[in-house]
Amino acid sequence: MPTVPYKNEIPKKYNPQNTSTAVLKNTFAIRLKEFKRLWKAISQSTMESPEQHYIIQGVRGAGKTTLLTRLCIEVEESDTLSSWLIPIQLKEEEYGISSLFSFWLRIAEDLEEHPLYGKHFKGLAEDIEDIEQEDGEDAKMAFKLLNNALNHQQQKIIIFIDNIAELFDHFTKVDIATLREVLSQSANLRIIGGSAISLENFYDHQHPFYQFFNVITLHSLSKQETLDLLLALAEVAGEEAVKQITLAIEQQPEKIESIRRLTGGVPRTIALLFDILAEGPHGTTFGYLDDTLDMASPIYKHRMDDLSKQQKPIVHAIAKHWDAISVKEIAQKTRINSKTISAQLSQLQKQWIVEKIPTDNKNHLYRIHERFFNIWYLMRYGRRRDKNKLLWLTRFIEMWCTQEDLTHRIAQFSSGLNNDAYLPGTLAYTSALLGCKTISIHEKEQIYQHAHDFFKQQSDESYLSSLPEIDGKEYFDQAYAHMDKEEFDEAIKCFEKAASKGHVRAYILIGNLYHLKLNNPKLAEENYLKAIKHEVTEAYLCLGDLYYIELNDFSKAEQMYLDAIKHGEVNTYYRIALLYFGKNSSDKKEQVLAYAKKGVIHFENFLSLYALTSVALWNNELNTATTAMEKLLKGMIETQSIEENIEYINDLILFFLAKKQTYLVENWLNEFDLTEELKPLYYTLMCLMKDEYPNEYLRMGSELKETVEEMLATVDDLAITYS
């Protein structure tokens, strides 16, 4: 899309009044229904009696000013109307109008400057200025002079007023009463206004203006209107843009609807996003955006100041999130209870601050109603290096750009960083790209490095210090992706980068990879120790496992497990119980049993139940051992994991046999139908129960004989070792 030198010209989307008549007419592609309705009301009236006045209501950027300007042009160019009806358009910010008197004076000044009829009103403004100041009476006298001049010239006026509600707020009660009288009696003027706030006063039958103003609301653009706007923007941008949007409409119509929802269907926001994306690092649109945000700041800040103490954190949470958010999520962010939030959200909807996005259940979603207000909030209240400041742009890039398009834009971005680049735009564009989920970590590293080198060359160091870094979490995600592909060396590189950015838990994962996948105990130990140095307490447990299982270092394993328990790592209890059990530390039997019981209390799984069963048998607590064993067996039956844990089952059942629990084992083999799966163990049991089953062990095949003999020897050893 075409760009213009910063500060030299204001684009039509920000200030349509300054756009040439020809350009505005050619690009007027939306709000046609409202235009036709208002033009019909204007063109079919002769204003022989006091007329119906209108207010166009809509969020900032909805097209109010453009519509008012288009109507003003139509009146000027109408052969039928221009001979007797003079259009006057007041600018969006009329700081000089602070009273009804100054309002009439401003109208008189405009009449004097009219290119066709100005000479007929010469001296009118001066005559009004000469009126002596008197509470309320000076405004009446000013209108009398204005009205007389209009009658004398047989002219009438139609006044187009932007931000009309804010203008009327400056008027005193006396001014309002006087204006009401004028509107009810004078046929010489008509007002068409625009307002960016919800005009509840005009819906109030008790309010003095209700009978005079008809309110027309500019709602979000429909899907068709969004298409019309995009095509209009593309035609201004050139053939390539038209081709791109036409292709998107044909192949990905859902993308257009996504853009409409993202922007709230606000024309200015849609145009803004397309300009920024088209311009890249050279874009001056960010300069215009800053100017527009500055202009909007007094209004938006006043809007925030008017919120109640409870409403402010709710609006903050919604605005910072950008995407629609649930009541539950708002409650988590604000720590305000859900009922209070729901009540405040209802009020905020009435105030046009928040809009509800209905869902198919009761958990509706909420977002800031005016998307441009949300952009203002993110840009003004986001932290300096917070990529969320540009979340609105990031979401647009993710939504609009294909992967191929993104690759092309990234290449353009890197080659476009030169002295012609507009620094604020470059910084913002870089931040938005770095936040995109659809851009790979490798591409983000390229973007960051190019931007870093570019800003380092600039005299203003604030740009370099404001450049957001790639989030360490993204390196985590990339590392997991490499792990899924068993690319462990690449995963380690990503984890190391995550650790360097403060995500120190990455040292644990690096240690795990060296320990469990790459069989490198030395590097595993080194990284676990780094994690401990950074107070990642889980590393004590991992290091204990390394010393216990891989390095067979009892004393170091014991110390690490004790340190882990000291630091609250509850998964350690069953591990240290197994450590002492394996070492047959009989002097600690009771303490070990306490550890094993805590292990199950805190984390009941296969290994903790295995540990408790073993240690309870060691302590001759048969009831505890039996309960744990039955839980373990039932769990394995449910998960169908008997086969993968067959060695553990054999160990425990042999231990029960060492404790003379033959009938209990027989019962389990029958109850859980384990005879076939544990055939050697079954015949071991039959050998021990020859008195009860004198012939059953004779059924044993010769191939099992040696295994059964080994099991019987193990039973004897266990009976002696853990007596």
XYZ file of C-alpha atoms in Angstrom:
723
model
C 0.000 0.000 0.000
C 1.273 3.518 -0.728
C 2.946 5.474 1.996
C 3.323 9.201 2.497
C 6.097 11.150 4.206
C 5.533 11.352 7.933
C 3.901 14.618 9.084
C 3.417 15.856 5.501
C -0.123 14.591 5.066
C -2.695 12.931 7.312
C -4.165 9.774 5.762
C -7.897 9.697 5.168
C -8.465 6.967 7.727
C -7.342 9.272 10.542
C -8.775 12.586 9.415
C -11.148 12.264 6.452
C -11.976 15.996 6.516
C -8.513 16.718 5.092
C -8.901 14.261 2.233
C -9.590 15.678 -1.209
C -13.180 15.519 -2.419
C -12.333 13.279 -5.372
C -10.388 10.756 -3.273
C -13.046 10.598 -0.571
C -15.848 10.032 -3.073
C -13.883 7.347 -4.914
C -13.010 5.444 -1.742
C -16.400 5.757 -0.046
C -17.254 2.042 -0.113
C -19.041 1.428 3.201
C -21.800 2.974 5.339
C -23.791 3.382 2.121
C -27.103 2.452 3.750
C -26.720 5.143 6.423
C -25.594 7.640 3.791
C -28.672 7.009 1.630
C -30.988 7.311 4.632
C -29.529 10.626 5.760
C -29.210 12.026 2.261
C -32.864 11.237 1.609
C -33.826 13.117 4.797
C -31.690 16.103 3.778
C -32.480 16.272 0.060
C -36.250 15.870 0.394
C -36.602 18.641 2.957
C -37.199 22.323 2.194
C -36.688 23.273 5.865
C -39.814 25.412 5.956
C -40.323 24.347 9.579
C -37.985 23.062 12.340
C -36.467 19.801 11.105
C -35.479 16.453 12.598
C -31.825 16.490 13.699
C -29.566 13.420 13.695
C -26.677 12.015 15.673
C -24.483 9.287 14.174
C -23.229 7.121 17.005
C -20.341 4.649 16.819
C -16.937 3.736 18.182
C -13.886 5.738 17.111
C -12.895 4.723 13.610
C -16.357 3.400 12.728
C -16.718 5.908 9.878
C -18.657 8.774 11.499
C -16.367 11.573 10.290
C -16.146 10.093 6.795
C -19.933 9.844 6.614
C -20.386 13.431 7.842
C -17.793 14.674 5.345
C -19.400 12.718 2.495
C -22.805 14.247 3.318
C -21.269 17.717 3.482
C -19.736 17.230 0.012
C -23.053 16.001 -1.385
C -24.844 19.128 -0.129
C -22.117 21.365 -1.607
C -22.365 19.666 -4.998
C -26.161 19.514 -5.140
C -27.529 22.001 -7.680
C -30.900 21.846 -5.950
C -29.680 22.445 -2.403
C -26.545 24.557 -2.755
C -28.505 27.633 -3.817
C -30.209 27.942 -0.427
C -28.537 25.453 1.987
C -25.004 26.146 3.219
C -23.138 23.154 4.733
C -20.783 23.879 7.623
C -18.535 21.139 9.004
C -16.906 21.610 12.384
C -13.664 19.756 12.956
C -13.378 16.770 15.275
C -11.628 18.797 17.970
C -13.097 22.288 18.292
C -11.186 23.476 21.346
C -12.273 27.102 20.793
C -15.947 26.303 21.380
C -16.622 26.341 25.103
C -20.103 27.856 25.218
C -23.183 28.355 23.082
C -22.040 31.931 22.377
C -18.677 30.736 20.986
C -20.563 28.092 18.993
C -22.634 30.758 17.173
C -19.506 32.843 16.703
C -17.732 29.890 15.091
C -20.669 29.401 12.683
C -20.556 33.096 11.763
C -16.820 32.858 11.052
C -17.402 29.884 8.767
C -20.129 31.737 6.889
C -17.789 34.680 6.323
C -15.170 32.306 4.881
C -17.601 30.520 2.533
C -16.200 30.671 -1.039
C -19.570 31.552 -2.626
C -21.643 33.302 0.005
C -18.972 34.683 2.325
C -19.257 38.221 1.008
C -22.925 38.346 2.053
C -22.011 37.647 5.690
C -19.060 40.043 6.030
C -18.959 41.669 9.458
C -21.311 39.142 11.081
C -18.616 37.604 13.302
C -17.418 41.049 14.348
C -20.964 42.113 15.256
C -21.359 38.996 17.412
C -18.017 39.604 19.111
C -19.199 43.115 20.040
C -22.133 41.741 22.072
C -21.656 42.524 25.751
C -21.090 39.499 27.947
C -24.197 38.634 29.939
C -25.113 35.245 31.413
C -27.140 33.465 28.739
C -28.324 36.606 27.021
C -25.210 37.019 24.860
C -25.836 33.596 23.264
C -29.462 34.548 22.535
C -28.374 37.837 20.968
C -25.663 36.043 18.928
C -28.193 33.639 17.446
C -30.592 36.504 16.744
C -27.917 38.244 14.653
C -27.057 34.968 12.889
C -30.703 34.148 12.215
C -31.428 37.638 10.889
C -28.462 37.413 8.515
C -29.700 34.063 7.208
C -33.214 35.413 6.705
C -31.857 38.475 4.946
C -29.842 36.313 2.521
C -32.638 33.724 2.228
C -30.172 31.053 3.239
C -30.293 28.135 5.648
C -27.457 26.158 7.208
C -26.844 22.471 7.926
C -24.140 21.961 10.547
C -22.092 18.749 10.628
C -20.576 18.389 14.110
C -18.103 15.674 15.060
C -17.893 14.710 18.757
C -21.170 16.491 19.378
C -21.729 15.005 22.834
C -18.355 16.285 24.051
C -19.194 19.694 22.571
C -22.511 19.900 24.399
C -20.787 18.876 27.632
C -19.068 22.284 27.619
C -22.383 24.120 27.626
C -24.039 25.389 30.793
C -27.620 24.513 31.689
C -28.642 27.956 30.479
C -26.882 27.307 27.142
C -28.626 23.948 26.788
C -32.033 25.486 27.483
C -31.364 28.222 24.915
C -30.229 25.709 22.282
C -33.309 23.601 22.938
C -35.443 26.654 22.251
C -33.579 27.310 18.991
C -33.946 23.713 17.828
C -37.675 23.752 18.553
C -38.410 27.072 16.836
C -35.848 27.784 14.117
C -36.212 26.456 10.599
C -32.938 28.038 9.502
C -30.571 25.391 10.810
C -30.244 21.658 11.018
C -27.659 19.610 12.934
C -26.138 16.280 11.920
C -23.719 15.172 14.628
C -21.346 12.334 15.345
C -20.413 10.834 18.693
C -17.970 8.149 19.808
C -19.778 7.521 23.088
C -23.037 5.784 23.877
C -25.567 8.581 23.991
C -27.824 7.352 26.757
C -29.021 10.915 27.330
C -30.608 10.940 23.909
C -32.624 7.849 24.734
C -33.947 9.447 27.902
C -37.413 10.865 27.252
C -36.844 13.334 30.086
C -33.746 14.781 28.426
C -34.411 18.077 26.613
C -32.721 16.945 23.387
C -34.559 13.651 22.973
C -37.364 15.092 20.871
C -34.961 16.762 18.458
C -32.344 14.099 17.681
C -32.740 10.795 15.926
C -29.823 8.484 16.780
C -28.275 6.323 14.040
C -25.775 3.731 15.264
C -22.870 2.589 13.090
C -22.488 -1.064 13.988
C -19.546 -3.316 13.175
C -19.062 -3.911 9.468
C -20.844 -6.940 8.082
C -18.923 -9.600 6.185
C -19.905 -8.038 2.853
C -18.966 -4.543 4.024
C -15.594 -5.870 5.174
C -15.037 -7.357 1.716
C -15.982 -4.049 0.101
C -13.549 -2.158 2.327
C -10.696 -4.600 1.703
C -11.182 -4.348 -2.046
C -11.259 -0.553 -1.826
C -8.015 -0.580 0.175
C -6.466 -2.974 -2.322
C -7.386 -0.801 -5.304
C -5.611 2.129 -3.684
C -2.591 -0.087 -2.957
C -2.166 -1.462 -6.461
C -2.564 -4.571 -8.599
C -0.610 -6.918 -6.320
C -2.798 -6.073 -3.321
C -5.972 -6.541 -5.384
C -4.674 -9.922 -6.528
C -3.836 -10.988 -2.968
C -7.201 -10.001 -1.503
C -9.176 -11.428 -4.437
C -7.317 -14.713 -3.988
C -8.037 -14.677 -0.252
C -11.725 -14.072 -0.887
C -11.867 -16.994 -3.324
C -9.690 -19.518 -1.475
C -9.945 -18.525 2.192
C -13.183 -16.602 2.781
C -13.025 -17.583 6.463
C -9.880 -15.452 6.742
C -11.892 -12.312 5.905
C -14.374 -13.145 8.650
C -11.489 -13.685 11.081
C -10.123 -10.224 10.255
C -13.569 -8.712 10.783
C -13.840 -10.293 14.217
C -10.280 -9.399 15.191
C -10.830 -5.708 14.428
C -14.375 -5.577 15.729
C -15.433 -4.640 12.202
C -14.013 -1.122 12.655
C -12.915 0.344 9.284
C -10.070 2.464 10.644
C -8.506 -0.491 12.460
C -8.722 -2.707 9.373
C -7.064 -0.023 7.236
C -4.411 0.592 9.883
C -3.415 -3.076 10.046
C -3.166 -3.405 6.281
C -0.993 -0.304 5.969
C 1.400 -1.505 8.676
C 1.713 -4.959 7.149
C 2.283 -3.564 3.665
C 4.897 -1.023 4.736
C 7.041 -3.231 6.980
C 10.059 -1.503 8.559
C 9.669 1.513 6.256
C 6.153 2.137 7.496
C 5.210 5.627 8.599
C 1.802 4.390 9.663
C 3.165 3.948 13.181
C 3.921 7.649 13.194
C 0.329 8.408 12.304
C -0.791 5.831 14.834
C 1.185 7.597 17.572
C -0.361 10.923 16.592
C -3.826 9.411 16.624
C -3.232 7.734 19.978
C -2.053 11.066 21.379
C -5.198 12.759 20.089
C -7.360 10.037 21.596
C -5.508 9.969 24.927
C -7.546 12.697 26.700
C -10.803 10.954 25.782
C -9.606 7.439 26.576
C -7.867 8.504 29.780
C -11.041 10.265 30.876
C -12.919 7.055 30.098
C -10.575 5.073 32.374
C -10.732 7.712 35.122
C -14.532 7.492 35.127
C -14.463 3.763 35.887
C -15.135 2.576 39.422
C -12.452 1.068 41.642
C -13.661 -2.464 40.794
C -14.087 -1.797 37.079
C -10.524 -0.589 36.452
C -8.716 -3.908 37.156
C -11.386 -5.777 35.173
C -10.916 -3.541 32.128
C -7.133 -3.782 32.564
C -7.255 -7.598 32.526
C -9.484 -7.694 29.432
C -7.457 -5.074 27.545
C -4.091 -6.701 28.273
C -5.431 -10.042 27.038
C -6.686 -8.560 23.723
C -8.460 -11.798 22.731
C -11.874 -12.503 24.242
C -11.599 -13.738 27.836
C -13.893 -15.617 30.250
C -15.108 -14.505 33.673
C -13.030 -17.286 35.244
C -9.862 -15.988 33.558
C -10.639 -12.417 34.617
C -11.131 -13.646 38.195
C -7.736 -15.368 38.123
C -6.019 -12.222 36.870
C -7.803 -9.747 39.171
C -8.545 -11.912 42.239
C -12.054 -10.468 42.267
C -14.865 -12.982 42.803
C -16.837 -14.073 39.751
C -20.214 -12.702 40.884
C -18.767 -9.217 41.316
C -17.054 -9.446 37.921
C -20.297 -10.519 36.202
C -22.177 -7.600 37.744
C -19.483 -5.132 36.687
C -19.334 -6.598 33.178
C -23.056 -5.941 32.755
C -22.469 -2.305 33.663
C -19.401 -2.050 31.404
C -21.472 -3.341 28.484
C -23.996 -0.555 29.035
C -21.110 1.927 29.045
C -19.834 0.578 25.688
C -16.509 -0.340 27.287
C -16.900 -4.129 27.021
C -18.815 -6.378 24.645
C -20.026 -9.926 25.266
C -19.146 -12.724 22.847
C -21.887 -15.364 23.339
C -20.859 -19.032 23.471
C -22.914 -22.230 23.354
C -22.857 -22.433 27.152
C -23.095 -20.064 30.111
C -19.367 -19.270 30.047
C -19.528 -16.309 27.681
C -16.434 -14.392 26.607
C -15.725 -10.679 26.892
C -13.443 -8.227 25.136
C -12.955 -4.474 24.842
C -15.799 -3.159 22.682
C -13.767 -0.562 20.829
C -10.724 -2.276 19.366
C -8.904 1.013 18.814
C -9.317 1.779 22.516
C -7.746 -1.628 23.186
C -4.817 -0.758 20.897
C -4.405 2.549 22.751
C -4.416 0.743 26.103
C -1.827 -1.841 25.043
C 0.436 0.793 23.481
C 0.180 3.234 26.376
C 0.218 0.855 29.347
C 2.324 -2.048 28.090
C 5.792 -2.404 29.577
C 8.642 -1.155 27.431
C 9.829 -4.568 26.238
C 6.426 -6.234 26.440
C 5.499 -7.892 23.125
C 1.880 -7.784 24.288
C 1.923 -4.090 23.385
C 1.766 -5.276 19.777
C -0.499 -8.261 20.393
C -3.164 -6.716 18.167
C -0.730 -6.601 15.233
C 0.699 -10.040 15.994
C -2.758 -11.619 15.863
C -3.426 -9.937 12.528
C -0.159 -11.191 11.011
C -0.850 -14.737 12.256
C -4.340 -14.615 10.829
C -3.679 -13.010 7.463
C -0.303 -14.359 6.327
C 0.253 -17.803 4.881
C 3.497 -19.594 5.749
C 4.883 -18.764 2.311
C 3.882 -15.128 2.709
C 5.535 -14.969 6.127
C 8.800 -16.355 4.755
C 8.734 -13.712 2.032
C 7.993 -10.906 4.505
C 10.781 -12.013 6.844
C 13.247 -11.879 3.940
C 11.927 -8.430 2.992
C 12.209 -7.306 6.597
C 15.867 -8.251 6.852
C 16.802 -6.592 3.554
C 14.722 -3.510 4.305
C 16.581 -2.428 7.435
C 18.459 0.618 6.184
C 18.604 4.339 6.808
C 15.200 4.826 5.167
C 13.467 2.714 7.805
C 11.151 4.547 10.198
C 12.519 3.620 13.643
C 9.292 3.464 15.716
C 7.634 1.433 12.967
C 10.615 -0.896 12.698
C 10.611 -1.520 16.450
C 6.871 -2.191 16.525
C 6.951 -4.414 13.443
C 9.872 -6.399 14.893
C 8.035 -6.863 18.199
C 4.931 -8.109 16.410
C 6.907 -10.620 14.328
C 8.740 -11.925 17.397
C 5.365 -12.590 19.022
C 3.958 -14.646 16.128
C 3.294 -18.295 16.910
C 3.453 -19.114 13.206
C 7.099 -18.040 12.842
C 9.759 -20.616 13.714
C 12.333 -20.008 16.430
C 15.102 -20.087 13.807
C 13.398 -17.327 11.800
C 12.818 -15.304 14.962
C 16.517 -15.519 15.776
C 17.273 -14.088 12.339
C 14.723 -11.294 12.811
C 16.052 -10.455 16.255
C 19.696 -10.446 15.168
C 19.054 -8.216 12.145
C 16.980 -5.803 14.232
C 19.560 -5.827 17.042
C 22.402 -5.006 14.630
C 20.302 -2.289 12.987
C 19.300 -0.553 16.236
C 22.864 -0.817 17.538
C 23.905 1.506 14.710
C 21.357 4.182 15.678
C 22.283 7.206 17.777
C 19.134 6.835 19.884
C 19.909 3.921 22.225
C 16.316 3.659 23.453
C 15.313 1.556 20.436
C 17.920 -1.100 21.193
C 16.955 -1.198 24.874
C 13.263 -1.476 23.918
C 13.771 -4.414 21.555
C 12.012 -7.423 23.144
C 13.996 -10.633 23.269
C 12.731 -14.024 22.179
C 10.873 -15.569 25.084
C 12.669 -18.506 26.708
C 9.393 -20.430 26.682
C 9.575 -20.549 22.901
C 12.913 -22.341 23.167
C 11.223 -24.781 25.555
C 8.499 -25.483 22.993
C 11.059 -25.950 20.229
C 13.118 -28.286 22.429
C 10.072 -30.482 23.064
C 9.431 -30.591 19.312
C 12.999 -31.862 18.800
C 12.511 -34.441 21.569
C 9.418 -35.788 19.820
C 11.622 -36.408 16.787
C 14.380 -37.873 19.008
C 16.693 -35.020 17.976
C 18.210 -34.877 21.440
C 21.302 -32.792 20.634
C 19.125 -30.094 19.038
C 16.757 -30.248 22.008
C 19.672 -29.646 24.384
C 20.738 -26.563 22.385
C 17.236 -25.094 22.724
C 17.061 -25.898 26.439
C 20.442 -24.199 26.931
C 19.123 -21.034 25.255
C 16.004 -21.168 27.430
C 18.211 -21.477 30.519
C 20.300 -18.485 29.416
C 17.084 -16.439 29.328
C 16.233 -17.262 32.917
C 14.207 -20.451 32.460
C 16.571 -22.342 34.755
C 14.386 -25.435 34.988
C 15.819 -26.232 31.563
C 18.948 -27.527 33.337
C 16.833 -30.368 34.764
C 15.645 -31.340 31.296
C 19.158 -31.173 29.870
C 20.303 -33.423 32.714
C 17.461 -35.846 32.005
C 18.437 -36.092 28.348
C 22.080 -36.805 29.195
C 21.006 -39.243 31.928
C 18.195 -41.151 30.256
C 18.751 -40.749 26.505
C 22.432 -40.091 25.808
C 23.974 -42.204 28.607
C 26.344 -39.463 29.726
C 26.272 -39.452 33.560
C 29.011 -36.824 33.820
C 27.129 -34.170 31.816
C 23.875 -35.194 33.496
C 25.457 -34.565 36.909
C 26.901 -31.246 35.716
C 23.490 -29.929 34.619
C 21.647 -31.208 37.688
C 24.198 -29.321 39.819
C 23.571 -26.175 37.745
C 19.865 -26.550 38.459
C 20.577 -26.890 42.203
C 22.749 -23.774 42.031
C 19.718 -21.940 40.621
C 17.514 -23.323 43.426
C 15.572 -25.769 41.268
C 14.884 -28.235 44.078
C 13.644 -31.033 41.814
C 17.284 -31.457 40.776
C 18.106 -33.012 44.176
C 15.714 -35.836 43.350
C 17.102 -36.291 39.808
C 20.669 -36.270 41.070
C 19.723 -38.828 43.732
C 18.353 -41.105 40.987
C 21.570 -40.682 38.996
C 23.778 -41.616 41.960
C 21.486 -44.487 43.016
C 20.628 -46.130 39.702
C 23.486 -45.255 37.345
C 26.528 -44.635 39.552
C 25.639 -46.938 42.476
C 26.871 -44.332 44.956
C 24.782 -44.970 48.071
C 26.069 -42.112 50.262
C 25.652 -39.421 47.581
C 22.234 -40.750 46.622
C 21.183 -40.747 50.290
C 22.339 -37.141 50.751
C 20.555 -35.920 47.612
C 17.308 -37.653 48.594
C 17.462 -36.188 52.112
C 18.091 -32.720 50.642
C 15.160 -33.216 48.271
C 12.862 -34.094 51.197
C 14.175 -31.072 53.091
C 13.168 -28.881 50.126
C 9.668 -30.340 49.932
C 10.061 -32.765 47.019
C 7.445 -35.316 48.136
C 8.181 -37.694 45.236
C 11.404 -38.529 47.061
C 9.879 -40.508 49.952
C 9.382 -43.783 48.104
C 12.756 -43.393 46.383
C 14.712 -43.109 49.635
C 12.657 -46.002 51.027
C 13.770 -48.181 48.096
C 17.357 -46.968 48.543
C 17.481 -48.075 52.203
C 15.582 -51.285 51.414
C 18.032 -52.192 48.651
C 20.927 -51.506 51.032
C 19.180 -53.552 53.767
C 19.713 -50.784 56.306
C 18.052 -52.753 59.096
C 18.896 -50.128 61.718
C 16.588 -47.703 59.864
C 13.704 -50.122 59.178
C 11.070 -48.155 61.080
C 12.148 -44.805 59.612
C 12.152 -46.345 56.141
C 8.588 -47.612 56.671
C 7.531 -44.079 57.633
C 9.112 -42.790 54.410
C 7.321 -45.432 52.342
C 3.941 -44.611 53.894
C 4.459 -40.895 53.205
C 5.401 -41.781 49.651
C 1.983 -43.359 49.055
C 0.138 -40.561 50.868
C 1.756 -37.881 48.705
C 1.998 -39.737 45.415
C 0.213 -43.065 45.030
C 1.510 -44.819 41.939
C 3.054 -48.148 40.994
C 6.524 -47.401 42.390
C 5.319 -45.910 45.670
C 3.044 -48.938 46.258
C 5.918 -51.250 45.308
C 8.151 -49.502 47.848
C 5.527 -49.646 50.612
C 4.813 -53.345 49.968
C 8.515 -54.214 50.115
C 9.312 -52.155 53.209
C 6.171 -53.274 55.062
C 7.142 -56.944 54.508
C 10.657 -56.107 55.721
C 9.051 -54.717 58.893
C 6.691 -57.743 59.089
C 3.653 -55.441 58.788
C 1.677 -57.945 56.738
C -1.633 -56.044 56.746
C 0.008 -52.908 55.343
C 1.919 -54.956 52.770
C -1.193 -56.886 51.722
C -3.304 -53.741 51.275
C -0.599 -52.065 49.186
C -0.048 -55.193 47.075
C -3.740 -55.594 46.298
C -3.988 -51.929 45.242
C -0.988 -52.458 43.013
C -2.421 -55.605 41.399
C -5.834 -54.037 40.808
C -4.194 -50.997 39.228
C -2.177 -53.130 36.829
C -5.206 -55.194 35.852
C -7.140 -51.979 35.088
C -4.278 -50.510 33.048
C -3.342 -53.850 31.482
C 0.277 -53.335 32.505
C 1.044 -56.737 34.067
C 3.385 -57.822 31.289
C 5.568 -54.697 31.367
C 5.914 -54.947 35.166
C 6.327 -58.722 35.414
C 9.734 -58.552 37.133
C 8.417 -56.258 39.879
C 5.426 -58.584 40.457
C 7.717 -61.608 40.707
C 9.945 -59.821 43.230
C 7.042 -58.900 45.498
C 5.324 -62.288 45.352
C 8.598 -64.073 46.100
C 8.995 -61.754 49.091
C 5.503 -62.715 50.311
C 6.478 -66.380 49.920
C 9.635 -65.696 51.947
C 7.280 -64.449 54.660
C 5.341 -67.796 54.478
C 2.276 -66.178 52.832
C 1.570 -69.076 50.454
C -2.236 -69.045 50.859
C -2.346 -65.296 50.228
C -0.299 -65.673 47.039
C -2.484 -68.573 45.889
C -5.560 -66.435 46.411
C -4.103 -63.577 44.310
C -3.121 -65.873 41.454
C -6.685 -67.156 41.328
C -8.494 -63.866 42.010
C -6.546 -61.900 39.408
C -6.230 -64.832 36.972
C -2.431 -64.624 36.916
C -1.514 -68.316 36.807
C -0.744 -68.411 33.078
C 1.118 -65.083 33.046
C 3.181 -66.050 36.113
C 3.669 -69.741 35.278
C 7.178 -70.140 36.835
C 6.006 -68.385 39.988
C 2.901 -70.613 40.115
C 5.037 -73.777 40.121
C 7.337 -72.228 42.705
C 4.242 -71.817 44.880
C 3.173 -75.421 44.190
C 6.612 -76.654 45.276
C 6.146 -74.796 48.558
C 2.625 -76.259 48.949
C 3.423 -79.945 48.254
C 1.494 -80.981 51.327
C -1.678 -79.369 49.987
C -1.032 -80.167 46.290
C 1.291 -83.226 46.204
C 1.040 -83.819 42.440
C 0.572 -80.299 40.962
C 4.281 -79.408 40.761
C 4.821 -82.584 38.692
C 2.917 -80.937 35.819
C 5.793 -78.460 35.408
C 7.591 -78.662 32.037
C 11.303 -79.343 31.991
C 11.985 -75.914 30.490
C 10.707 -74.276 33.717
C 12.608 -76.450 36.171
C 15.765 -74.330 36.336
C 13.812 -71.084 36.671
C 11.689 -72.498 39.488
C 14.788 -73.708 41.322
C 16.252 -70.175 41.077
C 13.027 -68.715 42.459
C 13.029 -71.134 45.386
C 16.616 -70.117 46.159
C 15.563 -66.450 46.039
C 12.772 -67.152 48.536
C 15.295 -68.684 50.916
C 17.702 -65.739 50.483
C 14.959 -63.177 51.113
C 13.829 -65.020 54.217
C 17.348 -64.776 55.648
C 18.246 -61.261 54.414
C 15.019 -59.540 55.463
C 14.127 -61.644 58.485
